[in-house]
Coordinates of C-alpha atoms in Angstrom, one line a residue:
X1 CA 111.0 129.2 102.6
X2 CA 108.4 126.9 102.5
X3 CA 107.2 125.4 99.6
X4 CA 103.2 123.6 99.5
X5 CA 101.1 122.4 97.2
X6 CA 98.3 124.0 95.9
X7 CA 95.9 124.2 98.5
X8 CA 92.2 122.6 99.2
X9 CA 89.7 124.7 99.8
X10 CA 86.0 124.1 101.8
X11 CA 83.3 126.9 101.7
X12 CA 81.5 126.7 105.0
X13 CA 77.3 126.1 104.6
X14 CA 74.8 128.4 106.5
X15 CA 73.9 124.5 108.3
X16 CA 77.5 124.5 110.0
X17 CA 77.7 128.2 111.1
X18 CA 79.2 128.6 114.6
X19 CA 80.8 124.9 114.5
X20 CA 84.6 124.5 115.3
X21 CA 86.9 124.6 112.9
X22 CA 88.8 121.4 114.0
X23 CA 85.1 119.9 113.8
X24 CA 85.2 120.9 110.3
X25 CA 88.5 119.9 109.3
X26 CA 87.8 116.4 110.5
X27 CA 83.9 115.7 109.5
X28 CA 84.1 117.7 106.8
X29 CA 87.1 117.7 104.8
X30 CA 88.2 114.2 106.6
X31 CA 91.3 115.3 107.6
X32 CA 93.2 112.4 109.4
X33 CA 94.7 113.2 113.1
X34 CA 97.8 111.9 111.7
X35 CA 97.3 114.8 108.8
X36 CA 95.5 117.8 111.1
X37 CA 98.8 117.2 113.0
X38 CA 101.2 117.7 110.2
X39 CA 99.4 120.4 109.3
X40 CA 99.2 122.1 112.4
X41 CA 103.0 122.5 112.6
X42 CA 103.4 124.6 109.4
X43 CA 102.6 128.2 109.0
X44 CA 100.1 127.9 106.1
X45 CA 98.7 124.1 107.1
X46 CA 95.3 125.8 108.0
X47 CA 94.1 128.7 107.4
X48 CA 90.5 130.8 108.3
X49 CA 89.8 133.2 105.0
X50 CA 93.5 133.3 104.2
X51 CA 94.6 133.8 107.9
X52 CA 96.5 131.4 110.3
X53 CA 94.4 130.5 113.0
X54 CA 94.0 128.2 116.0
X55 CA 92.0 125.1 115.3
X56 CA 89.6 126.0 118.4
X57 CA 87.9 128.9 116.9
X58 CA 84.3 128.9 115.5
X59 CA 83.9 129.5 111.8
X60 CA 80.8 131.6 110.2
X61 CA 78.7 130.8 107.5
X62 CA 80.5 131.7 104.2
X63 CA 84.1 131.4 105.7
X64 CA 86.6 129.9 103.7
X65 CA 88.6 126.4 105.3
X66 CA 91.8 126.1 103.0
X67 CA 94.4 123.7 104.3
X68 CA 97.8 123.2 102.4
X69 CA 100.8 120.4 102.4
X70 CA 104.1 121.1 102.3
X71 CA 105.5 119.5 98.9
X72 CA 108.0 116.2 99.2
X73 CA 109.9 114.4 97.3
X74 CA 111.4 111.4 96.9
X75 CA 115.3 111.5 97.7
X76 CA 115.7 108.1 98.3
X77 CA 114.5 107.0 94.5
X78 CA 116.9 107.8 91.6
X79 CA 115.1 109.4 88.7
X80 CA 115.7 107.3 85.3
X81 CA 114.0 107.7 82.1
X82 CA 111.5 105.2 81.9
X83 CA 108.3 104.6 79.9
X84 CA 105.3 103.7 81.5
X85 CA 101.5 104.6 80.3
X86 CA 99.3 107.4 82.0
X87 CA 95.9 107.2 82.0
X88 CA 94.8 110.2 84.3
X89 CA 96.8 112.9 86.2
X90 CA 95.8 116.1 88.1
X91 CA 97.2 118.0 91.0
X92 CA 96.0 115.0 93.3
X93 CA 96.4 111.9 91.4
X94 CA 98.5 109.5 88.7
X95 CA 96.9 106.5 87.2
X96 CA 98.9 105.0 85.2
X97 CA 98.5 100.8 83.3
X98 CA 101.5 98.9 84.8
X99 CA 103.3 97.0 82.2
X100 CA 103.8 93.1 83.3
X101 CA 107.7 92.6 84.8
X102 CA 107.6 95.9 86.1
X103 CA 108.1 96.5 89.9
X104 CA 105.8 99.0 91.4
X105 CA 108.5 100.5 94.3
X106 CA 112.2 100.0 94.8
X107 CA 113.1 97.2 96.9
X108 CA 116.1 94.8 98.2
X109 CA 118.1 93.8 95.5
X110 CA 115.6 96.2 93.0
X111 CA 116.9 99.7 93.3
X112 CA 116.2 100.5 89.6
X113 CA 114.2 100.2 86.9
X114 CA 111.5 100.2 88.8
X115 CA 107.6 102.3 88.6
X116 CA 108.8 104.1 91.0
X117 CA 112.5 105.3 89.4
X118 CA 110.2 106.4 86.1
X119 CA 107.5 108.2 87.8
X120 CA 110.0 110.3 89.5
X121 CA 111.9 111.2 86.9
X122 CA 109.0 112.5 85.0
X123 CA 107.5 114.7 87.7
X124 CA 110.8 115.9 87.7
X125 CA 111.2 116.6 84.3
X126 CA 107.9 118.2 84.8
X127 CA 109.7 120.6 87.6
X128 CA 107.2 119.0 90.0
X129 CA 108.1 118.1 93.4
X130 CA 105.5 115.3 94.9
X131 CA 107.2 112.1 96.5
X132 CA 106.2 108.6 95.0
X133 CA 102.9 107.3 97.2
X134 CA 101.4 104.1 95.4
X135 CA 97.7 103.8 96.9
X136 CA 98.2 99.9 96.5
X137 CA 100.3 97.3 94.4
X138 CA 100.7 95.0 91.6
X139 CA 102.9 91.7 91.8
X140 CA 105.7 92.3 89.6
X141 CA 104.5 90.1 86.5
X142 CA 101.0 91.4 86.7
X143 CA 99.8 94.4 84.3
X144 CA 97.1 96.8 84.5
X145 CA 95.6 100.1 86.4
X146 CA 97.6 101.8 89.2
X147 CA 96.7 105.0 91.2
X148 CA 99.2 106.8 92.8
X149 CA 98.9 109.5 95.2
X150 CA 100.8 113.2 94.8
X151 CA 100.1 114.0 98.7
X152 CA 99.2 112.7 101.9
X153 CA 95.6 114.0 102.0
X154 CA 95.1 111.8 98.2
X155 CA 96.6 108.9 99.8
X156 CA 94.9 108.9 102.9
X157 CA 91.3 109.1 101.3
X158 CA 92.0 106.8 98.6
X159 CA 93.2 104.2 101.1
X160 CA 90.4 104.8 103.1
X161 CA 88.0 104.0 100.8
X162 CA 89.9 100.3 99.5
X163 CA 89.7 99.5 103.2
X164 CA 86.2 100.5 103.2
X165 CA 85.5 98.0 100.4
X166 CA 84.2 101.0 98.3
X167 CA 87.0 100.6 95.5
X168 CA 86.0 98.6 92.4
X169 CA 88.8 96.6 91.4
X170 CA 88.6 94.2 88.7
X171 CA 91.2 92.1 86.9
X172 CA 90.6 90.0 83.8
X173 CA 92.4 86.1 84.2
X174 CA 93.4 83.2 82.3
X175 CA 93.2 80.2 84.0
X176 CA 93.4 76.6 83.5
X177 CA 90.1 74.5 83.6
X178 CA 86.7 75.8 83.9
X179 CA 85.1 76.9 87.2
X180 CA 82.1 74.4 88.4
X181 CA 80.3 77.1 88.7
X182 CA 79.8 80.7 86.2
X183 CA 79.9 82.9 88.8
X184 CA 80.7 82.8 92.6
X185 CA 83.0 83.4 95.8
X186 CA 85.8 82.2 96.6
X187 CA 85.8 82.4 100.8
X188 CA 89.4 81.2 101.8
X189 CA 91.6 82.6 104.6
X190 CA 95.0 83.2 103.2
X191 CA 98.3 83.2 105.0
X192 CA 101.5 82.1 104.6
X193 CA 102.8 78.8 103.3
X194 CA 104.9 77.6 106.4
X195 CA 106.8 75.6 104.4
X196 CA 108.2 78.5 101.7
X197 CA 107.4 81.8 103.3
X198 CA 107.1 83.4 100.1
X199 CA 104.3 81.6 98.9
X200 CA 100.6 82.0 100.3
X201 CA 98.3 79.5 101.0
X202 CA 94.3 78.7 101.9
X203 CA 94.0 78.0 105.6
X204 CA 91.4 78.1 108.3
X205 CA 94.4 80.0 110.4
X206 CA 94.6 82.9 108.2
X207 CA 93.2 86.3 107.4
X208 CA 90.0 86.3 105.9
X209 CA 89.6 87.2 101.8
X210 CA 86.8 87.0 99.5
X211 CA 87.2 87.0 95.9
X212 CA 84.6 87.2 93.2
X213 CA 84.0 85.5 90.2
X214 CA 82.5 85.0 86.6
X215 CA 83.3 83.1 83.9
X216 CA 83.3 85.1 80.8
X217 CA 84.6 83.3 77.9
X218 CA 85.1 79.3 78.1
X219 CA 87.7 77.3 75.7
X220 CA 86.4 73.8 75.8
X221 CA 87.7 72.1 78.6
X222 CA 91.3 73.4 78.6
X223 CA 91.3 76.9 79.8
X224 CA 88.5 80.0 80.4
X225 CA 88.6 84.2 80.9
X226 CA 87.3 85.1 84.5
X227 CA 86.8 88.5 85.9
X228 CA 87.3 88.9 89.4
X229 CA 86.6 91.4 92.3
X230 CA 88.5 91.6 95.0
X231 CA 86.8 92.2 98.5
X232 CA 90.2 91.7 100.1
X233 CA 93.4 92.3 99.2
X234 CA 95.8 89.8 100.5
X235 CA 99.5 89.1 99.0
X236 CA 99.1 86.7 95.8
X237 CA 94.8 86.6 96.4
X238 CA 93.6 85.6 93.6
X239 CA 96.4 83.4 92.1
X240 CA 96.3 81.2 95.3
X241 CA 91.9 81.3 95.2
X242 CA 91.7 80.3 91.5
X243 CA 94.2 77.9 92.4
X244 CA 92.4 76.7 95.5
X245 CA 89.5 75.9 93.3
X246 CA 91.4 73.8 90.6
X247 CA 91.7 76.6 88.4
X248 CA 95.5 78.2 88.8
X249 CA 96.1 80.9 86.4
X250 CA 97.7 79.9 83.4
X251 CA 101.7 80.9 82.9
X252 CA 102.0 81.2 86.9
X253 CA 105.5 79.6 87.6
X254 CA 104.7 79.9 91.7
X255 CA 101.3 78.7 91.6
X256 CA 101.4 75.4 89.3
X257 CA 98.7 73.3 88.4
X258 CA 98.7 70.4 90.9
X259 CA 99.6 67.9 88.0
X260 CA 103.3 69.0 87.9
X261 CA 103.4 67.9 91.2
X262 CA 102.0 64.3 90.6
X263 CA 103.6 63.9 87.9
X264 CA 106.8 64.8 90.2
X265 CA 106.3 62.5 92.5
X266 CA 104.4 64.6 94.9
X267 CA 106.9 68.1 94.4
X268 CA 105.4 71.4 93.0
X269 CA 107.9 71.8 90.9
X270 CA 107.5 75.2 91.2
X271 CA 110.0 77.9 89.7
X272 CA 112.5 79.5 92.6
X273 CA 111.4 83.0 93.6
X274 CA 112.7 85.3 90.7
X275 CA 113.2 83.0 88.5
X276 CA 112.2 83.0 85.3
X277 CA 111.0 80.5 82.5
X278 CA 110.8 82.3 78.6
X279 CA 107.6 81.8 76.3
X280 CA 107.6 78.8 74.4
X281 CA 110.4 77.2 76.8
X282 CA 108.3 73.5 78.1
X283 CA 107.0 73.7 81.2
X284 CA 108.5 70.2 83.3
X285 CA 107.2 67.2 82.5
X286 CA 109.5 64.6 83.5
X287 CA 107.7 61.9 85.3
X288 CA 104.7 62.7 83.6
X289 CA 104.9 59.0 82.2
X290 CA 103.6 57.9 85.8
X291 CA 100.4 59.6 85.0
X292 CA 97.5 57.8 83.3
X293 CA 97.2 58.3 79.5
X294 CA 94.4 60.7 80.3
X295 CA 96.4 62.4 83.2
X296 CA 99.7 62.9 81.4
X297 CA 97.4 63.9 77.9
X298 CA 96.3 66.7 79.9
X299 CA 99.5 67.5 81.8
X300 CA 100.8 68.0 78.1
X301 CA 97.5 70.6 77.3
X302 CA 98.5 72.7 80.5
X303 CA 102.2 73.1 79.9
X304 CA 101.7 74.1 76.4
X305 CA 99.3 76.4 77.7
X306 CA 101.9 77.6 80.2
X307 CA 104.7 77.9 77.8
X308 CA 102.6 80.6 75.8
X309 CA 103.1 83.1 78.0
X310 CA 105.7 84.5 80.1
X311 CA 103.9 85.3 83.8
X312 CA 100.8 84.6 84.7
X313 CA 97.9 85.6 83.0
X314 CA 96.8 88.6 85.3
X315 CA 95.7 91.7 84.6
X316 CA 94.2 94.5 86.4
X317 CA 91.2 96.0 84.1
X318 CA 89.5 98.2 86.3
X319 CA 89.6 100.5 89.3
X320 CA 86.6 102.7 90.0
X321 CA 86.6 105.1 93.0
X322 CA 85.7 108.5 94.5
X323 CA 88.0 111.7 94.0
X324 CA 89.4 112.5 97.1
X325 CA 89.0 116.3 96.4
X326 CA 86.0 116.6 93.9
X327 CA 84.6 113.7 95.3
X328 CA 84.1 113.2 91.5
X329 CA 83.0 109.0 90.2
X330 CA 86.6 108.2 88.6
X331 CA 86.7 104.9 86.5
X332 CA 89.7 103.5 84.8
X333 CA 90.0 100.8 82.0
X334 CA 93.0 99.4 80.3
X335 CA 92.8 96.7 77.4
X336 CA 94.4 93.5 77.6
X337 CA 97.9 94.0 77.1
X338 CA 99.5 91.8 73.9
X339 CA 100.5 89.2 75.6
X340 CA 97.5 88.2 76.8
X341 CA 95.4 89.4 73.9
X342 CA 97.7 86.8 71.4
X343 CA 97.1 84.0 74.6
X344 CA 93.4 84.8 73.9
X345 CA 93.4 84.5 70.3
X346 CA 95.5 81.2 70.7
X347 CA 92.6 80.1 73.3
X348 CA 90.0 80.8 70.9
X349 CA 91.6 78.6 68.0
X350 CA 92.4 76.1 70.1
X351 CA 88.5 75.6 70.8
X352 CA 87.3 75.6 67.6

């Protein structure tokens, strides 16, 4: 027997008597044809005022549009007992603050101990079945607010609206330096670094991203708190932005202030992918004596600042968007997580 979740309902106005229903299933509930399809091929998918019906017939003013998904789950992720913060959950949606060094979804070489492994285990210990569907990601060692959807109707309007550019997502960054300007955009086409395919770079031949900026909180010269917007979302955005603008985020082993490298003799001296360096472990310096006094003075200031934290210093504050059912203004904060809150207060002294 088939099992669905519970189902959404749509009351037909007096304005759209006499209109198809497959009219109102896709104008008015937005029902994807990738969805109405789906739906179409089980025996409760759609129904007319609790009846099965084809999706050719006219509905009446009053009548009630219900359609219903059959309920998943994940077989391919192994349920494990994991902690992980929830910050909203209904029949439609998990939000949940990502704690830095967690992976959001199972992947080569990552089978466990992952988001993913957690979240199922609790719907499960819940005696819910809903399959793992994160709306978007978070790079491994970045913290902060996650949505995930609980069916394919969630996921599909949620998406909908990031690729609309409706979503409000806002992270909170450390970064070295100060930006020449408090507030602007950062207009770089990303793509990948030809050179190591797992890094991205700024270059006229890639895709186009836009990320917004404001300083909020300056520490001298050395370091300042931004808040960004994205208006894209490409792989590694705003690390390789800030960093495009002299500003890399502070603790990022991939995306190194460009000093390492002159002090290197022209080599990044970036960390390997995966790799990992511990807080209060030196950043490298070695060659840094081929620097002037000013250079390599500063060169000192930035791997300090990089050895006070273990990742960089990213976090994902805020994500603002509609309900895909209730249509309802949803808005989700999470503080700075300790980490970053102690490379704050160490900012702050610093300054003084």
């Amino acid at each position: 027997m088939t099992s669905y979740y519970p189902p959404i309902s749509y009351i037909v106005p007096p304005s759209e008597d006499g209109w198809l229903l497959k009219t109102i299933l896709q104008k008015r509930m937005d029902v994807s044809r990738k969805l109405l399809s789906r739906l179409k091929m089980t025996d409760l998918g759609i129904t007319l005022n609790g009846e099965r019906v084809y999706i050719s017939v006219k509905v009446s003013s009053g009548d009630e549009v219900q359609i219903r998904m059959e309920e998943e789950t994940s077989e391919d992720i192994m349920p494990q007992p994991i902690p992980f913060e929830i910050l909203y959950e209904d029949g439609h949606l998990l939000v949940v603050s990502k704690a830095a060094g967690m992976i959001v979804h199972p992947t080569h070489g990552h089978y466990t101990e992952t988001l993913a492994n957690g979240v199922v285990h609790y719907w499960a210990e819940k005696g819910e079945r809903v399959r793992f569907r994160p709306v978007h990601r978070l790079d491994q060692e970045t913290s902060g607010v996650l949505v995930i959807a609980k069916n394919p109707y969630s996921h599909q309007h949620i998406s909908e609206q990031m690729i609309a550019g409706t979503v409000d997502k806002r992270y909170t960054a450390f970064v070295h330096g100060v930006p020449a300007l408090p507030s602007g955009d950062i207009d770089g086409p990303i793509d990948r670094d030809p050179l190591e395919p797992h890094r991205r770079i700024v270059t006229p031949d890639g895709y186009p991203s836009l990320t917004r900026y404001e300083v909020k909180e300056v520490y001298g010269s050395a370091a300042s708190l931004v808040e960004l917007k994205l208006e894209s979302g490409r792989t590694h955005q705003i690390r390789v932005h800030m960093g495009s603008v002299g500003c890399p985020l502070i603790g990022d082993g991939m995306y190194r202030h460009p000093l390492y490298g002159q002090a290197a003799g022209g080599r990044t001296e970036a960390l390997s992918p995966g790799e990992e360096r511990r807080a209060g472990e030196p950043a490298v310096t070695a060659g840094a004596a081929a620097l002037s006094p000013g250079a390599a003075a500063r060169l000192a200031q930035i791997a300090e600042l990089d050895a006070a934290i273990p990742r960089q210093a990213l976090h994902a504050v805020r994500l603002a968007f509609r309900h895909p059912v209730t249509h309802a203004e949803l808005v989700f904060e999470a503080p700075l997580p300790p980490d970053m809150a102690l490379l704050q207060e160490k900012l702050r002294q610093s300054a003084r």
